[in-house]
Amino acid sequence: MAFLRNCWYAAGFSHEVGEGLLARTILGEAVLLYRTGAGQPVAMQDRCPHRGVPLSMGRRIGDLVRCAYHGLRIDPQGQCREIPCQERIPAQAKVRTWPVAERHAMVWIWMGAPALADPALVPDVHWFDHPEWAACAGYHRIEANYQLLTDNLLDLSHGSYRHEHTIGNEAVARAPVTTTVEGGTVRVHRDILDCDPPP
């Protein structure tokens, strides 16, 4: 499956990425997320370079991740730093890492060319950590193709009818929609004024 890689993806909420090891699948890739002792988020391939065991099954030793199978220790840059009972560490004993940025109470990952990972391009979702907004944080596993979820969330016209007992009603359907294009960004906006709340 082809994915857009040269863009930022939300890898998790900031509170989810802690001292423990968090396994995620992002763009079909097994990713391990954790924080260093200094609080810096790390994203690396969730696969030991020796036998392919998920590193998320291991544990942190300082800033290193110790594989649960043979004890190899991998640093935040993805390089193996220790192999028990062995002094020589092969140069290929490493795993892929990805650039990360932390903005708006979320940890973002860049799955494409690292040289293009500009933190200024992280999407503006400032309401997630703005004191005047109430944001919901959570993780929902959905057993469906991601394109169906994207289609559902972008199709605001179904809200009036599918969600008529929670967030939608006829006034939502009648409210005009404005669309603007700014460079490569399309923005769709709808103000729903003087609308009775759902029952």
XYZ file of N, CA, C and O in Angstrom:
796
model
N 0.836 -1.165 0.000
C 0.000 0.000 0.000
C 0.890 1.240 0.000
O 1.869 1.303 0.719
N 0.561 2.207 -0.817
C 1.350 3.436 -0.908
C 0.821 4.476 0.078
O -0.388 4.669 0.205
N 1.729 5.125 0.761
C 1.378 6.175 1.716
C 2.158 7.435 1.370
O 3.259 7.361 0.812
N 1.623 8.577 1.756
C 2.394 9.816 1.711
C 3.390 9.751 2.859
O 2.999 9.577 4.014
N 4.656 9.866 2.565
C 5.662 9.719 3.611
C 6.288 11.040 4.036
O 6.671 11.183 5.183
N 6.425 11.973 3.121
C 7.081 13.227 3.470
C 6.093 14.218 4.075
O 5.800 15.287 3.520
N 5.565 13.830 5.233
C 4.678 14.700 6.005
C 4.662 14.186 7.443
O 5.116 13.075 7.722
N 4.153 15.014 8.341
C 4.100 14.650 9.751
C 2.826 13.863 10.045
O 1.751 14.211 9.570
N 2.963 12.821 10.840
C 1.832 12.016 11.307
C 1.816 12.030 12.827
O 2.870 11.974 13.472
N 0.621 12.077 13.394
C 0.490 11.983 14.851
C 0.813 10.546 15.256
O 0.143 9.610 14.843
N 1.865 10.384 16.051
C 2.272 9.052 16.498
C 1.614 8.703 17.828
O 1.435 7.529 18.142
N 1.267 9.700 18.597
C 0.624 9.463 19.887
C 0.486 10.764 20.642
O 1.115 11.775 20.302
N -0.352 10.751 21.656
C -0.464 11.910 22.535
C 0.774 11.966 23.425
O 1.356 10.928 23.751
N 1.171 13.154 23.804
C 2.370 13.317 24.632
C 2.312 12.465 25.894
O 3.315 11.887 26.304
N 1.134 12.399 26.514
C 1.031 11.630 27.760
C 1.183 10.124 27.533
O 1.480 9.382 28.467
N 1.011 9.648 26.312
C 1.170 8.219 26.026
C 2.636 7.826 25.886
O 3.001 6.671 26.123
N 3.449 8.763 25.415
C 4.863 8.483 25.163
C 5.630 8.846 26.425
O 5.865 10.018 26.703
N 5.981 7.834 27.196
C 6.645 8.069 28.473
C 7.919 7.278 28.584
O 8.584 6.981 27.592
N 8.240 6.899 29.812
C 9.470 6.148 30.052
C 9.354 4.703 29.593
O 10.341 4.048 29.318
N 8.121 4.197 29.511
C 7.920 2.833 29.040
C 8.035 2.760 27.529
O 8.207 3.769 26.843
N 7.924 1.559 26.998
C 8.048 1.323 25.565
C 6.657 1.178 24.959
O 5.869 0.341 25.391
N 6.354 1.992 23.964
C 5.041 2.010 23.329
C 5.162 1.534 21.891
O 5.901 2.122 21.094
N 4.457 0.468 21.550
C 4.478 -0.075 20.195
C 3.301 0.489 19.404
O 2.182 0.513 19.895
N 3.575 0.946 18.193
C 2.545 1.431 17.290
C 2.860 0.929 15.882
O 4.017 0.674 15.545
N 1.830 0.825 15.056
C 2.010 0.565 13.635
C 1.619 1.833 12.910
O 0.485 2.299 13.048
N 2.558 2.421 12.176
C 2.334 3.683 11.478
C 2.752 3.486 10.026
O 3.890 3.085 9.757
N 1.849 3.727 9.114
C 2.079 3.517 7.684
C 2.571 2.097 7.397
O 3.446 1.877 6.559
N 2.028 1.150 8.129
C 2.382 -0.249 7.925
C 3.714 -0.655 8.537
O 4.161 -1.779 8.350
N 4.359 0.239 9.273
C 5.666 -0.050 9.872
C 5.540 -0.183 11.385
O 4.842 0.601 12.028
N 6.224 -1.174 11.939
C 6.264 -1.354 13.388
C 7.205 -0.304 13.977
O 8.387 -0.261 13.644
N 6.656 0.550 14.842
C 7.407 1.674 15.424
C 7.409 1.543 16.937
O 6.383 1.218 17.541
N 8.559 1.799 17.542
C 8.695 1.845 18.991
C 8.863 3.308 19.398
O 9.709 4.015 18.849
N 8.064 3.747 20.352
C 8.142 5.112 20.875
C 8.500 5.065 22.355
O 7.985 4.221 23.095
N 9.359 5.966 22.780
C 9.669 6.136 24.203
C 10.346 7.482 24.388
O 10.559 8.215 23.421
N 10.655 7.828 25.628
C 11.371 9.079 25.931
C 12.712 8.769 26.576
O 12.834 7.827 27.353
N 13.681 9.612 26.250
C 14.969 9.521 26.928
C 14.818 10.088 28.340
O 13.798 10.688 28.668
N 15.844 9.942 29.142
C 15.830 10.511 30.485
C 15.671 12.015 30.478
O 15.143 12.598 31.426
N 16.082 12.672 29.379
C 15.939 14.121 29.260
C 14.550 14.510 28.750
O 14.268 15.697 28.574
N 13.691 13.518 28.488
C 12.332 13.809 28.051
C 12.137 13.899 26.555
O 11.046 14.188 26.077
N 13.200 13.634 25.779
C 13.108 13.715 24.316
C 12.423 12.470 23.760
O 12.850 11.355 24.027
N 11.343 12.634 22.960
C 10.724 11.453 22.363
C 11.619 10.818 21.298
O 12.363 11.518 20.606
N 11.542 9.507 21.193
C 12.332 8.717 20.245
C 11.374 7.823 19.462
O 10.434 7.269 20.036
N 11.618 7.675 18.161
C 10.861 6.732 17.326
C 11.861 5.879 16.560
O 12.702 6.401 15.836
N 11.769 4.579 16.761
C 12.661 3.663 16.055
C 11.891 2.430 15.607
O 10.797 2.153 16.095
N 12.498 1.715 14.683
C 11.915 0.475 14.183
C 11.757 -0.494 15.355
O 12.687 -0.697 16.136
N 10.580 -1.070 15.481
C 10.304 -1.987 16.586
C 10.701 -3.405 16.182
O 9.873 -4.308 16.059
N 12.020 -3.566 15.970
C 12.531 -4.856 15.507
C 14.018 -4.938 15.836
O 14.810 -4.133 15.359
N 14.389 -5.898 16.645
C 15.802 -6.070 16.976
C 16.579 -6.426 15.709
O 16.120 -7.239 14.903
N 17.765 -5.831 15.514
C 18.528 -6.127 14.300
C 19.097 -7.545 14.272
O 19.540 -8.010 13.225
N 19.038 -8.258 15.384
C 19.605 -9.610 15.434
C 18.608 -10.663 14.977
O 18.797 -11.310 13.951
N 17.518 -10.838 15.692
C 16.553 -11.895 15.374
C 15.157 -11.354 15.039
O 14.230 -12.132 14.867
N 15.002 -10.042 14.994
C 13.727 -9.456 14.602
C 12.669 -9.423 15.687
O 11.506 -9.134 15.415
N 13.033 -9.696 16.915
C 12.074 -9.646 18.020
C 11.647 -8.191 18.228
O 12.481 -7.284 18.151
N 10.363 -7.919 18.483
C 9.953 -6.534 18.749
C 10.698 -5.971 19.955
O 10.678 -6.564 21.048
N 11.351 -4.842 19.748
C 12.072 -4.206 20.856
C 11.115 -3.765 21.961
O 11.510 -3.638 23.116
N 9.847 -3.538 21.607
C 8.856 -3.129 22.606
C 8.610 -4.219 23.649
O 8.045 -3.941 24.707
N 9.060 -5.438 23.393
C 8.949 -6.510 24.374
C 10.060 -6.412 25.423
O 10.006 -7.086 26.451
N 11.066 -5.589 25.147
C 12.198 -5.442 26.060
C 11.938 -4.386 27.108
O 10.800 -4.147 27.512
N 13.019 -3.710 27.526
C 12.859 -2.630 28.499
C 13.960 -1.605 28.342
O 14.993 -1.873 27.720
N 13.716 -0.445 28.937
C 14.713 0.624 28.899
C 15.757 0.392 29.968
O 15.435 0.046 31.093
N 17.003 0.630 29.585
C 18.124 0.649 30.522
C 18.779 2.007 30.295
O 19.512 2.192 29.327
N 18.477 2.970 31.141
C 18.907 4.346 30.869
C 18.186 4.834 29.624
O 16.971 4.705 29.511
N 18.930 5.330 28.650
C 18.331 5.771 27.391
C 18.352 4.682 26.330
O 17.894 4.902 25.207
N 18.904 3.515 26.659
C 18.994 2.414 25.705
C 17.795 1.475 25.854
O 17.191 1.377 26.918
N 17.479 0.777 24.776
C 16.431 -0.245 24.806
C 17.121 -1.602 24.750
O 17.923 -1.861 23.846
N 16.817 -2.459 25.721
C 17.411 -3.792 25.765
C 16.429 -4.798 25.182
O 15.288 -4.913 25.636
N 16.874 -5.522 24.182
C 16.058 -6.552 23.555
C 15.774 -7.666 24.568
O 16.664 -8.087 25.308
N 14.535 -8.150 24.566
C 14.122 -9.188 25.515
C 14.627 -10.573 25.127
O 14.496 -11.511 25.903
N 15.216 -10.721 23.939
C 15.626 -12.055 23.481
C 17.090 -12.357 23.814
O 17.379 -13.308 24.518
N 18.022 -11.542 23.303
C 19.437 -11.771 23.567
C 20.119 -10.617 24.295
O 21.331 -10.628 24.477
N 19.363 -9.594 24.671
C 19.917 -8.530 25.494
C 20.683 -7.448 24.761
O 21.351 -6.634 25.396
N 20.630 -7.392 23.425
C 21.293 -6.301 22.713
C 20.718 -4.974 23.201
O 19.513 -4.877 23.475
N 21.577 -3.971 23.295
C 21.127 -2.653 23.747
C 21.259 -1.654 22.593
O 22.329 -1.494 22.022
N 20.141 -1.000 22.282
C 20.051 -0.075 21.154
C 19.889 1.345 21.689
O 19.064 1.594 22.569
N 20.672 2.287 21.129
C 20.592 3.668 21.600
C 19.490 4.446 20.853
O 18.910 3.936 19.891
N 19.180 5.676 21.277
C 18.103 6.447 20.648
C 18.328 6.759 19.164
O 17.379 7.090 18.457
N 19.566 6.632 18.685
C 19.856 6.835 17.263
C 19.725 5.527 16.471
O 19.984 5.493 15.274
N 19.337 4.444 17.160
C 19.123 3.169 16.496
C 20.341 2.273 16.405
O 20.278 1.176 15.863
N 21.471 2.692 16.963
C 22.718 1.926 16.877
C 22.850 0.977 18.070
O 22.593 1.364 19.207
N 23.250 -0.258 17.805
C 23.525 -1.199 18.879
C 24.775 -0.749 19.625
O 25.805 -0.468 19.014
N 24.690 -0.675 20.950
C 25.821 -0.235 21.771
C 26.405 -1.350 22.631
O 27.494 -1.210 23.170
N 25.656 -2.443 22.767
C 26.172 -3.538 23.599
C 25.554 -4.850 23.150
O 24.356 -4.943 22.875
N 26.417 -5.879 23.082
C 25.979 -7.253 22.832
C 26.586 -8.090 23.957
O 27.816 -8.152 24.091
N 25.759 -8.705 24.796
C 26.314 -9.493 25.905
C 27.316 -10.546 25.421
O 27.095 -11.204 24.391
N 28.409 -10.661 26.133
C 29.462 -11.654 25.868
C 30.152 -11.446 24.524
O 30.711 -12.381 23.951
N 30.121 -10.228 24.005
C 30.748 -9.966 22.701
C 31.252 -8.529 22.688
O 30.500 -7.602 22.950
N 32.526 -8.356 22.375
C 33.083 -7.006 22.338
C 32.848 -6.312 21.010
O 32.579 -5.120 20.970
N 32.938 -7.056 19.905
C 32.775 -6.446 18.587
C 31.294 -6.286 18.265
O 30.504 -7.210 18.385
N 30.924 -5.070 17.868
C 29.538 -4.790 17.471
C 29.536 -4.514 15.976
O 30.125 -3.533 15.510
N 28.893 -5.361 15.190
C 28.867 -5.152 13.739
C 28.206 -3.819 13.385
O 27.234 -3.402 14.034
N 28.721 -3.157 12.366
C 28.183 -1.861 11.948
C 26.717 -1.970 11.535
O 25.937 -1.027 11.692
N 26.317 -3.125 10.998
C 24.933 -3.291 10.546
C 23.972 -3.623 11.695
O 22.772 -3.772 11.468
N 24.485 -3.689 12.908
C 23.626 -3.945 14.074
C 22.969 -2.628 14.484
O 23.362 -1.974 15.445
N 21.975 -2.236 13.719
C 21.270 -0.987 13.990
C 19.854 -1.101 13.453
O 19.538 -1.994 12.670
N 19.003 -0.198 13.897
C 17.618 -0.141 13.424
C 17.336 1.266 12.901
O 18.022 2.227 13.259
N 16.331 1.337 12.070
C 15.938 2.624 11.502
C 15.294 3.497 12.577
O 14.574 3.004 13.446
N 15.578 4.782 12.522
C 14.913 5.749 13.386
C 14.229 6.788 12.503
O 14.569 6.926 11.324
N 13.276 7.484 13.084
C 12.550 8.526 12.351
C 12.586 9.822 13.131
O 12.566 9.820 14.370
N 12.610 10.949 12.421
C 12.526 12.241 13.107
C 11.192 12.377 13.843
O 10.161 11.903 13.355
N 11.232 12.997 15.003
C 10.024 13.263 15.774
C 10.018 14.725 16.195
O 11.059 15.380 16.276
N 8.834 15.227 16.446
C 8.641 16.579 16.981
C 7.490 16.500 17.969
O 6.596 15.669 17.819
N 7.525 17.344 18.964
C 6.438 17.368 19.943
C 5.795 18.745 19.931
O 6.439 19.749 20.213
N 4.525 18.765 19.539
C 3.758 20.013 19.459
C 2.313 19.722 19.839
O 1.771 18.684 19.482
N 1.692 20.674 20.507
C 0.251 20.617 20.776
C -0.159 19.326 21.487
O -1.155 18.695 21.130
N 0.612 18.927 22.498
C 0.314 17.751 23.318
C 0.350 16.451 22.526
O -0.252 15.453 22.922
N 1.061 16.464 21.396
C 1.181 15.261 20.580
C 2.626 15.057 20.148
O 3.378 16.019 19.986
N 2.992 13.789 19.953
C 4.294 13.436 19.381
C 4.040 13.105 17.912
O 3.182 12.285 17.582
N 4.781 13.774 17.030
C 4.625 13.631 15.584
C 5.830 12.899 15.021
O 6.949 13.074 15.499
N 5.597 12.095 13.997
C 6.666 11.324 13.367
C 6.702 11.650 11.873
O 5.662 11.836 11.244
N 7.911 11.725 11.329
C 8.143 11.960 9.895
C 8.661 10.656 9.316
O 9.773 10.240 9.599
N 7.854 9.990 8.500
C 8.199 8.667 7.988
C 8.933 8.715 6.644
O 9.271 7.680 6.087
N 9.167 9.917 6.122
C 9.808 10.050 4.821
C 11.285 10.369 4.924
O 11.976 9.957 5.870
N 11.782 11.135 3.951
C 13.198 11.501 3.905
C 13.539 12.390 5.109
O 12.968 13.474 5.258
N 14.455 11.960 5.973
C 14.770 12.729 7.183
C 15.194 14.167 6.909
O 14.873 15.065 7.689
N 15.886 14.414 5.799
C 16.354 15.768 5.494
C 15.198 16.740 5.253
O 15.374 17.957 5.366
N 14.018 16.220 4.940
C 12.855 17.076 4.673
C 11.982 17.301 5.903
O 10.978 18.010 5.825
N 12.350 16.729 7.029
C 11.535 16.805 8.249
C 11.676 18.168 8.913
O 12.515 18.364 9.785
N 10.851 19.104 8.527
C 10.862 20.463 9.075
C 9.778 20.570 10.150
O 8.585 20.487 9.837
N 10.147 20.752 11.428
C 9.144 20.857 12.487
C 8.140 21.994 12.268
O 7.031 21.946 12.797
N 8.496 22.984 11.470
C 7.557 24.075 11.176
C 6.354 23.587 10.378
O 5.334 24.271 10.303
N 6.458 22.397 9.772
C 5.364 21.835 8.980
C 4.402 20.968 9.791
O 3.445 20.433 9.240
N 4.643 20.844 11.103
C 3.714 20.087 11.951
C 2.350 20.773 11.877
O 2.256 21.991 12.018
N 1.288 20.008 11.621
C -0.046 20.624 11.526
C -0.420 21.404 12.783
O -0.070 21.014 13.900
N -1.126 22.512 12.576
C -1.546 23.366 13.684
C -2.827 22.817 14.290
O -3.914 23.010 13.755
N -2.687 22.103 15.396
C -3.840 21.625 16.159
C -3.711 22.162 17.587
O -3.813 21.429 18.569
N -3.506 23.477 17.678
C -3.206 24.132 18.948
C -4.280 23.942 20.015
O -4.013 24.063 21.199
N -5.505 23.616 19.597
C -6.582 23.454 20.575
C -6.359 22.252 21.492
O -6.952 22.173 22.552
N -5.472 21.325 21.115
C -5.221 20.170 21.979
C -4.568 20.555 23.298
O -4.730 19.858 24.296
N -3.794 21.637 23.300
C -3.187 22.039 24.570
C -3.466 23.496 24.922
O -2.806 24.074 25.771
N -4.478 24.091 24.302
C -4.856 25.475 24.592
C -5.742 25.493 25.832
O -6.698 24.715 25.919
N -5.465 26.365 26.808
C -6.245 26.361 28.059
C -7.724 26.726 27.884
O -8.539 26.393 28.740
N -8.083 27.374 26.783
C -9.476 27.754 26.580
C -10.268 26.725 25.769
O -11.438 26.950 25.450
N -9.645 25.611 25.432
C -10.318 24.556 24.677
C -10.364 23.289 25.521
O -9.472 23.031 26.320
N -11.388 22.498 25.318
C -11.476 21.176 25.949
C -11.269 20.144 24.845
O -12.070 20.059 23.916
N -10.199 19.409 24.922
C -9.885 18.419 23.888
C -10.035 17.015 24.441
O -9.768 16.771 25.621
N -10.462 16.122 23.602
C -10.575 14.707 23.971
C -9.335 13.979 23.468
O -8.933 14.171 22.326
N -8.765 13.175 24.317
C -7.593 12.396 23.923
C -7.914 10.925 24.125
O -8.463 10.536 25.145
N -7.572 10.132 23.156
C -7.818 8.704 23.282
C -7.337 7.979 22.048
O -6.915 8.593 21.068
N -7.406 6.686 22.104
C -6.953 5.834 21.011
C -8.059 4.842 20.713
O -8.563 4.169 21.616
N -8.456 4.777 19.472
C -9.498 3.849 19.063
C -8.946 2.939 17.968
O -8.527 3.435 16.926
N -8.946 1.659 18.228
C -8.533 0.705 17.196
C -9.747 0.403 16.335
O -10.780 -0.041 16.835
N -9.628 0.635 15.050
C -10.730 0.434 14.127
C -10.306 -0.602 13.096
O -9.324 -0.410 12.386
N -11.026 -1.682 13.039
C -10.715 -2.779 12.117
C -11.288 -2.453 10.737
O -12.287 -3.041 10.310
N -10.676 -1.493 10.072
C -11.131 -1.091 8.740
C -9.981 -0.388 8.036
O -9.012 0.046 8.663
N -10.098 -0.262 6.738
C -9.116 0.465 5.957
C -9.117 1.937 6.389
O -10.181 2.536 6.565
N -7.966 2.525 6.555
C -7.859 3.904 7.012
C -8.595 4.868 6.081
O -9.073 5.921 6.509
N -8.718 4.522 4.785
C -9.382 5.419 3.848
C -10.869 5.555 4.168
O -11.459 6.615 3.937
N -11.483 4.508 4.720
C -12.886 4.600 5.112
C -13.057 5.560 6.281
O -14.016 6.333 6.333
N -12.137 5.539 7.220
C -12.198 6.457 8.349
C -11.995 7.896 7.885
O -12.712 8.809 8.297
N -11.020 8.107 7.002
C -10.779 9.446 6.465
C -12.015 9.948 5.728
O -12.441 11.100 5.905
N -12.616 9.100 4.921
C -13.829 9.472 4.188
C -14.939 9.868 5.151
O -15.623 10.876 4.960
N -15.107 9.115 6.220
C -16.146 9.410 7.198
C -15.916 10.758 7.875
O -16.837 11.568 8.007
N -14.687 11.023 8.290
C -14.399 12.256 9.017
C -14.441 13.490 8.123
O -14.733 14.594 8.585
N -14.151 13.326 6.853
C -14.178 14.462 5.941
C -15.568 14.733 5.372
O -15.828 15.800 4.828
N -16.472 13.780 5.489
C -17.835 13.937 4.977
C -18.730 14.462 6.094
O -19.410 13.711 6.787
N -18.725 15.789 6.274
C -19.491 16.386 7.361
C -20.994 16.374 7.100
O -21.790 16.577 8.013
N -21.391 16.129 5.870
C -22.822 16.183 5.544
C -23.612 15.040 6.173
O -24.828 15.139 6.313
N -22.970 13.972 6.584
C -23.714 12.858 7.174
C -24.083 13.117 8.632
O -24.955 12.452 9.181
N -23.443 14.096 9.272
C -23.660 14.349 10.697
C -25.101 14.656 11.057
O -25.603 14.253 12.117
N -25.806 15.377 10.196
C -27.198 15.751 10.487
C -28.106 14.544 10.597
O -29.107 14.576 11.324
N -27.792 13.493 9.882
C -28.704 12.359 9.783
C -28.210 11.144 10.556
O -28.980 10.495 11.256
N -26.920 10.858 10.463
C -26.376 9.689 11.154
C -26.242 9.953 12.646
O -26.348 9.050 13.457
N -26.005 11.203 13.021
C -25.768 11.548 14.432
C -26.829 12.519 14.944
O -26.525 13.426 15.714
N -28.080 12.328 14.535
C -29.118 13.290 14.877
C -29.431 13.356 16.367
O -30.017 14.320 16.835
N -29.019 12.357 17.150
C -29.292 12.371 18.585
C -28.097 12.867 19.407
O -28.154 12.866 20.630
N -27.011 13.249 18.728
C -25.832 13.730 19.467
C -25.341 15.069 18.928
O -25.523 16.093 19.578
N -24.753 15.095 17.749
C -24.122 16.323 17.263
C -24.780 16.917 16.031
O -24.340 17.945 15.528
N -25.832 16.297 15.501
C -26.389 16.777 14.244
C -27.878 17.034 14.302
O -28.589 16.488 15.138
N -28.335 17.908 13.429
C -29.758 18.135 13.210
C -29.921 18.866 11.876
O -28.947 19.111 11.165
N -31.137 19.235 11.536
C -31.401 19.871 10.243
C -30.644 21.190 10.083
O -30.219 21.539 8.983
N -30.476 21.937 11.163
C -29.770 23.216 11.066
C -28.324 23.018 10.623
O -27.764 23.840 9.900
N -27.705 21.934 11.047
C -26.340 21.628 10.637
C -26.301 21.411 9.126
O -25.422 21.909 8.418
N -27.302 20.692 8.612
C -27.341 20.409 7.173
C -27.572 21.668 6.348
O -27.084 21.783 5.227
N -28.296 22.640 6.896
C -28.614 23.860 6.150
C -27.521 24.932 6.236
O -27.531 25.889 5.467
N -26.600 24.793 7.166
C -25.551 25.816 7.332
C -24.627 25.813 6.123
O -24.195 24.753 5.666
N -24.333 26.988 5.571
C -23.476 27.041 4.377
C -22.027 26.654 4.690
O -21.539 26.862 5.787
N -21.392 26.108 3.688
C -19.999 25.689 3.791
C -19.155 26.597 2.915
O -19.527 26.907 1.779
N -18.029 27.060 3.438
C -17.085 27.831 2.629
C -15.805 27.024 2.481
O -15.367 26.356 3.418
N -15.231 27.083 1.304
C -13.995 26.357 1.014
C -12.967 27.335 0.486
O -13.276 28.146 -0.394
N -11.758 27.274 1.038
C -10.660 28.113 0.559
C -9.458 27.231 0.272
O -9.272 26.181 0.898
N -8.656 27.661 -0.675
C -7.421 26.962 -1.007
C -6.278 27.938 -0.776
O -6.251 29.034 -1.334
N -5.326 27.524 0.081
C -4.151 28.339 0.400
C -2.921 27.502 0.111
O -2.560 26.645 0.901
N -2.302 27.746 -1.030
C -1.157 26.913 -1.424
C -1.621 25.486 -1.628
O -2.528 25.226 -2.402
N -1.051 24.558 -0.882
C -1.449 23.160 -0.984
C -2.453 22.747 0.076
O -2.701 21.566 0.275
N -3.045 23.720 0.780
C -3.981 23.409 1.855
C -5.399 23.799 1.466
O -5.634 24.921 1.023
N -6.326 22.872 1.630
C -7.756 23.146 1.396
C -8.420 23.221 2.760
O -8.277 22.309 3.581
N -9.134 24.316 3.018
C -9.839 24.485 4.285
C -11.336 24.559 4.026
O -11.781 25.311 3.168
N -12.088 23.775 4.780
C -13.543 23.783 4.700
C -14.052 24.271 6.046
O -13.638 23.772 7.097
N -14.952 25.256 6.015
C -15.418 25.890 7.252
C -16.937 26.002 7.222
O -17.528 26.294 6.188
N -17.547 25.768 8.363
C -18.999 25.892 8.471
C -19.328 26.496 9.828
O -18.939 25.962 10.864
N -20.026 27.626 9.837
C -20.545 28.219 11.069
C -22.001 27.823 11.201
O -22.793 28.034 10.272
N -22.347 27.264 12.324
C -23.723 26.843 12.570
C -24.279 27.771 13.638
O -24.015 27.596 14.828
N -25.018 28.778 13.198
C -25.497 29.824 14.102
C -26.972 29.606 14.464
O -27.760 29.085 13.666
N -27.338 30.035 15.662
C -28.738 29.990 16.122
C -29.359 28.618 15.940
O -30.474 28.468 15.455
N -28.639 27.621 16.330
C -29.068 26.235 16.150
C -29.473 25.654 17.507
O -28.745 25.791 18.479
N -30.645 25.025 17.534
C -31.048 24.340 18.761
C -30.154 23.124 18.973
O -29.828 22.422 18.003
N -29.766 22.857 20.198
C -28.924 21.676 20.442
C -29.719 20.405 20.183
O -30.954 20.410 20.259
N -29.033 19.304 19.884
C -29.722 18.026 19.676
C -30.478 17.641 20.946
O -30.114 18.054 22.051
N -31.509 16.804 20.816
C -32.294 16.397 21.989
C -31.468 15.577 22.963
O -30.512 14.969 22.652
